[in-house]
PDB file of C-alpha atoms in Angstrom:
ATOM      1  CA  UNK C 951       0.000   0.000   0.000  1.00  0.00           C
ATOM      2  CA  UNK C 952       2.824   2.392   0.881  1.00  0.00           C
ATOM      3  CA  UNK C 953       4.576   1.842  -2.458  1.00  0.00           C
ATOM      4  CA  UNK C 954       1.330   2.330  -4.381  1.00  0.00           C
ATOM      5  CA  UNK C 955       0.680   5.613  -2.559  1.00  0.00           C
ATOM      6  CA  UNK C 956       4.194   6.896  -3.248  1.00  0.00           C
ATOM      7  CA  UNK C 957       4.072   5.946  -6.919  1.00  0.00           C
ATOM      8  CA  UNK C 958       0.565   7.377  -7.235  1.00  0.00           C
ATOM      9  CA  UNK C 959       1.568  10.686  -5.662  1.00  0.00           C
ATOM     10  CA  UNK C 960       4.576  10.960  -7.937  1.00  0.00           C
ATOM     11  CA  UNK C 961       2.437  10.092 -10.965  1.00  0.00           C
ATOM     12  CA  UNK C 962      -0.155  12.735 -10.018  1.00  0.00           C
ATOM     13  CA  UNK C 963       2.591  15.357  -9.909  1.00  0.00           C
ATOM     14  CA  UNK C 964       4.010  14.093 -13.203  1.00  0.00           C
ATOM     15  CA  UNK C 965       0.602  14.008 -14.912  1.00  0.00           C
ATOM     16  CA  UNK C 966       0.317  17.726 -14.250  1.00  0.00           C
ATOM     17  CA  UNK C 967       4.019  18.499 -14.639  1.00  0.00           C
ATOM     18  CA  UNK C 968       4.480  16.864 -18.059  1.00  0.00           C
ATOM     19  CA  UNK C 969       2.158  19.203 -20.035  1.00  0.00           C
ATOM     20  CA  UNK C 970       3.087  22.208 -17.874  1.00  0.00           C
ATOM     21  CA  UNK C 971       6.768  21.563 -18.621  1.00  0.00           C
ATOM     22  CA  UNK C 972       6.050  21.445 -22.343  1.00  0.00           C
ATOM     23  CA  UNK C 973       4.181  24.754 -22.099  1.00  0.00           C
ATOM     24  CA  UNK C 974       6.495  26.699 -19.794  1.00  0.00           C
ATOM     25  CA  UNK C 975       9.929  25.291 -20.655  1.00  0.00           C
ATOM     26  CA  UNK C 976      10.554  27.735 -23.489  1.00  0.00           C
ATOM     27  CA  UNK C 977       9.562  30.951 -21.682  1.00  0.00           C
ATOM     28  CA  UNK C 978      11.236  29.916 -18.407  1.00  0.00           C
ATOM     29  CA  UNK C 979      14.487  28.791 -20.026  1.00  0.00           C
ATOM     30  CA  UNK C 980      14.684  32.062 -22.010  1.00  0.00           C
ATOM     31  CA  UNK C 981      13.995  34.132 -18.895  1.00  0.00           C
ATOM     32  CA  UNK C 982      16.720  32.277 -16.982  1.00  0.00           C
ATOM     33  CA  UNK C 983      19.189  32.296 -19.883  1.00  0.00           C
ATOM     34  CA  UNK C 984      19.329  28.497 -20.044  1.00  0.00           C
ATOM     35  CA  UNK C 985      18.910  26.155 -23.015  1.00  0.00           C
ATOM     36  CA  UNK C 986      15.518  24.482 -23.473  1.00  0.00           C
ATOM     37  CA  UNK C 987      15.359  20.865 -22.338  1.00  0.00           C
ATOM     38  CA  UNK C 988      12.620  19.916 -24.780  1.00  0.00           C
ATOM     39  CA  UNK C 989      13.663  17.647 -27.634  1.00  0.00           C
ATOM     40  CA  UNK C 990      13.912  18.989 -31.186  1.00  0.00           C
ATOM     41  CA  UNK C 991      10.252  18.055 -31.723  1.00  0.00           C
ATOM     42  CA  UNK C 992       9.155  19.987 -28.612  1.00  0.00           C
ATOM     43  CA  UNK C 993       8.693  16.836 -26.534  1.00  0.00           C
ATOM     44  CA  UNK C 994       9.566  16.406 -22.877  1.00  0.00           C
ATOM     45  CA  UNK C 995      12.836  14.552 -22.317  1.00  0.00           C
ATOM     46  CA  UNK C 996      12.160  10.901 -21.521  1.00  0.00           C
ATOM     47  CA  UNK C 997      13.643   7.492 -22.112  1.00  0.00           C
ATOM     48  CA  UNK C 998      11.423   6.985 -25.168  1.00  0.00           C
ATOM     49  CA  UNK C 999      11.727  10.531 -26.577  1.00  0.00           C
ATOM     50  CA  UNK C1000      15.410  10.988 -25.850  1.00  0.00           C
ATOM     51  CA  UNK C1001      16.838  14.178 -24.415  1.00  0.00           C
ATOM     52  CA  UNK C1002      17.640  12.776 -20.963  1.00  0.00           C
ATOM     53  CA  UNK C1003      21.348  13.500 -21.504  1.00  0.00           C
ATOM     54  CA  UNK C1004      20.546  17.231 -21.734  1.00  0.00           C
ATOM     55  CA  UNK C1005      19.372  17.251 -18.111  1.00  0.00           C
ATOM     56  CA  UNK C1006      22.116  18.380 -15.725  1.00  0.00           C
ATOM     57  CA  UNK C1007      23.698  15.710 -13.484  1.00  0.00           C
ATOM     58  CA  UNK C1008      23.218  18.186 -10.616  1.00  0.00           C
ATOM     59  CA  UNK C1009      19.467  17.943 -11.154  1.00  0.00           C
ATOM     60  CA  UNK C1010      19.614  14.149 -10.842  1.00  0.00           C
ATOM     61  CA  UNK C1011      21.780  14.493  -7.731  1.00  0.00           C
ATOM     62  CA  UNK C1012      19.229  16.886  -6.224  1.00  0.00           C
ATOM     63  CA  UNK C1013      16.365  14.503  -7.056  1.00  0.00           C
ATOM     64  CA  UNK C1014      18.227  11.566  -5.516  1.00  0.00           C
ATOM     65  CA  UNK C1015      19.065  13.601  -2.401  1.00  0.00           C
ATOM     66  CA  UNK C1016      15.466  14.751  -1.965  1.00  0.00           C
ATOM     67  CA  UNK C1017      14.115  11.223  -2.454  1.00  0.00           C
ATOM     68  CA  UNK C1018      16.646   9.826   0.039  1.00  0.00           C
ATOM     69  CA  UNK C1019      15.814  12.479   2.625  1.00  0.00           C
ATOM     70  CA  UNK C1020      12.096  11.801   2.197  1.00  0.00           C
ATOM     71  CA  UNK C1021      12.603   8.049   2.613  1.00  0.00           C
ATOM     72  CA  UNK C1022      14.744   8.550   5.723  1.00  0.00           C
ATOM     73  CA  UNK C1023      12.063  10.810   7.176  1.00  0.00           C
ATOM     74  CA  UNK C1024       9.365   8.254   6.311  1.00  0.00           C
ATOM     75  CA  UNK C1025      11.386   5.575   8.065  1.00  0.00           C
ATOM     76  CA  UNK C1026      11.502   7.710  11.214  1.00  0.00           C
ATOM     77  CA  UNK C1027       7.753   8.355  10.953  1.00  0.00           C
ATOM     78  CA  UNK C1028       7.160   4.603  10.937  1.00  0.00           C
ATOM     79  CA  UNK C1029       8.974   4.395  14.293  1.00  0.00           C
ATOM     80  CA  UNK C1030      11.078   1.525  12.984  1.00  0.00           C
ATOM     81  CA  UNK C1031      12.915   1.026   9.771  1.00  0.00           C
ATOM     82  CA  UNK C1032      11.227  -1.239   7.286  1.00  0.00           C
ATOM     83  CA  UNK C1033      14.652  -2.322   6.024  1.00  0.00           C
ATOM     84  CA  UNK C1034      15.721  -3.459   9.489  1.00  0.00           C
ATOM     85  CA  UNK C1035      12.469  -5.376   9.982  1.00  0.00           C
ATOM     86  CA  UNK C1036      13.071  -7.031   6.611  1.00  0.00           C
ATOM     87  CA  UNK C1037      16.570  -8.055   7.692  1.00  0.00           C
ATOM     88  CA  UNK C1038      15.121  -9.546  10.870  1.00  0.00           C
ATOM     89  CA  UNK C1039      12.502 -11.440   8.839  1.00  0.00           C
ATOM     90  CA  UNK C1040      15.237 -12.866   6.642  1.00  0.00           C
ATOM     91  CA  UNK C1041      17.012 -14.311   9.684  1.00  0.00           C
ATOM     92  CA  UNK C1042      19.880 -11.858  10.113  1.00  0.00           C
ATOM     93  CA  UNK C1043      19.017 -11.410  13.818  1.00  0.00           C
ATOM     94  CA  UNK C1044      19.417 -15.126  14.466  1.00  0.00           C
ATOM     95  CA  UNK C1045      22.550 -15.260  12.338  1.00  0.00           C
ATOM     96  CA  UNK C1046      24.312 -12.449  14.249  1.00  0.00           C
ATOM     97  CA  UNK C1047      22.391 -12.851  17.543  1.00  0.00           C
ATOM     98  CA  UNK C1048      21.626  -9.106  17.592  1.00  0.00           C
ATOM     99  CA  UNK C1049      18.313  -7.217  17.854  1.00  0.00           C
ATOM    100  CA  UNK C1050      18.421  -5.396  14.489  1.00  0.00           C
ATOM    101  CA  UNK C1051      14.833  -4.189  14.233  1.00  0.00           C
ATOM    102  CA  UNK C1052      14.474  -2.773  17.757  1.00  0.00           C
ATOM    103  CA  UNK C1053      11.579  -4.955  18.928  1.00  0.00           C
ATOM    104  CA  UNK C1054      13.439  -6.038  22.075  1.00  0.00           C
ATOM    105  CA  UNK C1055      14.128  -9.630  21.089  1.00  0.00           C
ATOM    106  CA  UNK C1056      16.248 -11.649  18.678  1.00  0.00           C
ATOM    107  CA  UNK C1057      14.286 -13.544  16.029  1.00  0.00           C
ATOM    108  CA  UNK C1058      11.180 -12.907  13.956  1.00  0.00           C
ATOM    109  CA  UNK C1059       9.926  -9.289  14.162  1.00  0.00           C
ATOM    110  CA  UNK C1060       7.211  -8.608  16.698  1.00  0.00           C
ATOM    111  CA  UNK C1061       4.559  -6.071  15.719  1.00  0.00           C
ATOM    112  CA  UNK C1062       5.018  -2.959  17.815  1.00  0.00           C
ATOM    113  CA  UNK C1063       2.194  -0.577  18.741  1.00  0.00           C
ATOM    114  CA  UNK C1064       3.863   1.991  16.488  1.00  0.00           C
ATOM    115  CA  UNK C1065       3.382  -0.412  13.584  1.00  0.00           C
ATOM    116  CA  UNK C1066      -0.328  -0.777  14.377  1.00  0.00           C
ATOM    117  CA  UNK C1067      -0.844   3.020  14.577  1.00  0.00           C
ATOM    118  CA  UNK C1068       1.111   3.824  11.425  1.00  0.00           C
ATOM    119  CA  UNK C1069      -0.948   4.955   8.440  1.00  0.00           C
ATOM    120  CA  UNK C1070       0.795   4.094   5.135  1.00  0.00           C
ATOM    121  CA  UNK C1071       2.015   7.207   3.370  1.00  0.00           C
ATOM    122  CA  UNK C1072       1.397   9.526   6.333  1.00  0.00           C
ATOM    123  CA  UNK C1073       4.427  11.791   6.634  1.00  0.00           C
ATOM    124  CA  UNK C1074       2.608  14.445   8.633  1.00  0.00           C
ATOM    125  CA  UNK C1075       2.620  16.862   5.682  1.00  0.00           C
ATOM    126  CA  UNK C1076      -0.784  18.494   5.270  1.00  0.00           C
ATOM    127  CA  UNK C1077      -0.216  22.268   5.035  1.00  0.00           C
ATOM    128  CA  UNK C1078      -3.767  22.919   3.797  1.00  0.00           C
ATOM    129  CA  UNK C1079      -5.381  20.814   6.521  1.00  0.00           C
ATOM    130  CA  UNK C1080      -7.296  18.678   4.023  1.00  0.00           C
ATOM    131  CA  UNK C1081      -7.083  15.401   5.951  1.00  0.00           C
ATOM    132  CA  UNK C1082      -9.676  16.063   8.608  1.00  0.00           C
ATOM    133  CA  UNK C1083     -13.226  15.055   9.386  1.00  0.00           C
ATOM    134  CA  UNK C1084     -14.822  11.839  10.552  1.00  0.00           C
ATOM    135  CA  UNK C1085     -13.139   8.468  10.120  1.00  0.00           C
ATOM    136  CA  UNK C1086     -15.526   7.740   7.228  1.00  0.00           C
ATOM    137  CA  UNK C1087     -14.530  10.997   5.480  1.00  0.00           C
ATOM    138  CA  UNK C1088     -10.822  10.224   6.003  1.00  0.00           C
ATOM    139  CA  UNK C1089     -11.240   6.731   4.553  1.00  0.00           C
ATOM    140  CA  UNK C1090     -13.081   8.213   1.574  1.00  0.00           C
ATOM    141  CA  UNK C1091     -10.240  10.696   0.996  1.00  0.00           C
ATOM    142  CA  UNK C1092      -7.659   7.883   1.189  1.00  0.00           C
ATOM    143  CA  UNK C1093      -9.603   5.856  -1.379  1.00  0.00           C
ATOM    144  CA  UNK C1094      -9.834   8.881  -3.683  1.00  0.00           C
ATOM    145  CA  UNK C1095      -6.078   9.425  -3.392  1.00  0.00           C
ATOM    146  CA  UNK C1096      -5.304   5.808  -4.298  1.00  0.00           C
ATOM    147  CA  UNK C1097      -7.744   5.825  -7.230  1.00  0.00           C
ATOM    148  CA  UNK C1098      -6.471   9.150  -8.588  1.00  0.00           C
ATOM    149  CA  UNK C1099      -2.902   7.878  -8.191  1.00  0.00           C
ATOM    150  CA  UNK C1100      -3.741   4.752 -10.191  1.00  0.00           C
ATOM    151  CA  UNK C1101      -5.329   6.854 -12.933  1.00  0.00           C
ATOM    152  CA  UNK C1102      -2.287   9.159 -12.988  1.00  0.00           C
ATOM    153  CA  UNK C1103       0.071   6.179 -13.341  1.00  0.00           C
ATOM    154  CA  UNK C1104      -1.899   5.025 -16.386  1.00  0.00           C
ATOM    155  CA  UNK C1105      -1.922   8.603 -17.749  1.00  0.00           C
ATOM    156  CA  UNK C1106       1.855   8.923 -17.514  1.00  0.00           C
ATOM    157  CA  UNK C1107       2.333   5.664 -19.390  1.00  0.00           C
ATOM    158  CA  UNK C1108      -0.123   6.966 -21.976  1.00  0.00           C
ATOM    159  CA  UNK C1109       1.778  10.266 -22.279  1.00  0.00           C
ATOM    160  CA  UNK C1110       5.069   8.455 -22.861  1.00  0.00           C
ATOM    161  CA  UNK C1111       3.687   5.988 -25.387  1.00  0.00           C
ATOM    162  CA  UNK C1112       1.683   8.639 -27.248  1.00  0.00           C
ATOM    163  CA  UNK C1113       4.638  11.014 -27.572  1.00  0.00           C
ATOM    164  CA  UNK C1114       7.046   8.240 -28.563  1.00  0.00           C
ATOM    165  CA  UNK C1115       4.678   6.773 -31.154  1.00  0.00           C
ATOM    166  CA  UNK C1116       3.370   9.973 -32.756  1.00  0.00           C
ATOM    167  CA  UNK C1117       6.277  12.374 -32.094  1.00  0.00           C
ATOM    168  CA  UNK C1118       3.638  14.992 -31.210  1.00  0.00           C
ATOM    169  CA  UNK C1119       3.614  16.642 -27.789  1.00  0.00           C
ATOM    170  CA  UNK C1120       0.724  16.033 -25.408  1.00  0.00           C
ATOM    171  CA  UNK C1121      -0.441  19.639 -25.665  1.00  0.00           C
ATOM    172  CA  UNK C1122      -0.208  19.767 -29.448  1.00  0.00           C
ATOM    173  CA  UNK C1123      -2.260  16.579 -29.702  1.00  0.00           C
ATOM    174  CA  UNK C1124      -4.988  18.443 -27.773  1.00  0.00           C
ATOM    175  CA  UNK C1125      -4.708  21.454 -30.077  1.00  0.00           C
ATOM    176  CA  UNK C1126      -2.990  23.649 -27.505  1.00  0.00           C
ATOM    177  CA  UNK C1127      -0.337  25.966 -28.984  1.00  0.00           C
ATOM    178  CA  UNK C1128       2.936  25.209 -27.203  1.00  0.00           C
ATOM    179  CA  UNK C1129       4.886  28.231 -25.912  1.00  0.00           C
ATOM    180  CA  UNK C1130       1.995  30.668 -26.405  1.00  0.00           C
ATOM    181  CA  UNK C1131       0.630  31.140 -22.886  1.00  0.00           C
ATOM    182  CA  UNK C1132      -2.320  33.326 -23.898  1.00  0.00           C
ATOM    183  CA  UNK C1133      -3.255  31.018 -26.783  1.00  0.00           C
ATOM    184  CA  UNK C1134      -2.795  27.976 -24.554  1.00  0.00           C
ATOM    185  CA  UNK C1135      -5.165  29.327 -21.915  1.00  0.00           C
ATOM    186  CA  UNK C1136      -7.781  30.026 -24.580  1.00  0.00           C
ATOM    187  CA  UNK C1137      -7.303  26.601 -26.193  1.00  0.00           C
ATOM    188  CA  UNK C1138      -7.535  24.761 -22.869  1.00  0.00           C
ATOM    189  CA  UNK C1139     -11.027  26.139 -22.333  1.00  0.00           C
ATOM    190  CA  UNK C1140     -12.023  24.581 -25.657  1.00  0.00           C
ATOM    191  CA  UNK C1141     -10.596  21.082 -25.016  1.00  0.00           C
ATOM    192  CA  UNK C1142     -13.515  18.612 -24.689  1.00  0.00           C
ATOM    193  CA  UNK C1143     -13.393  16.727 -21.400  1.00  0.00           C
TER     194      UNK C1143
END
């Protein structure tokens, strides 16, 4: 469940970020005096479209650092490291006769109260205070998040396949003029949903 939530959240950001990047890359890169990262055909850089090599290694280092910091924080939020519990489950505690997972005994992991109280994906980040209400409302919001995440994962795969197969950007396939912010806003209002 935790992995599905993380992938779904990332896909939701990417489903919005992919077309926004195609639209704003040109104006933003010009304003910052940087080269555009879009491919020659105006497509986002991806494994299928090419252009990944144009992305700075410092960007990838920053992404890796942020992801690592988030995972370390998530591990602390869980009150015990999932990796250490996995090692204990695989028999490393018995092999080395050491309590690796912090459950107070050597051997198979014992479920701690912290494990029972932990809500998958809850990192305590809710700046808008959206996760409130009755338990039924919270469960409904969790279900909506999972379902929207699943849809976004399918959408991202669709974006990648569509751009690789047709060599036409997502926005252009919808009739949105790329790089023309005023024209794009007008065209978006006319896209049938």
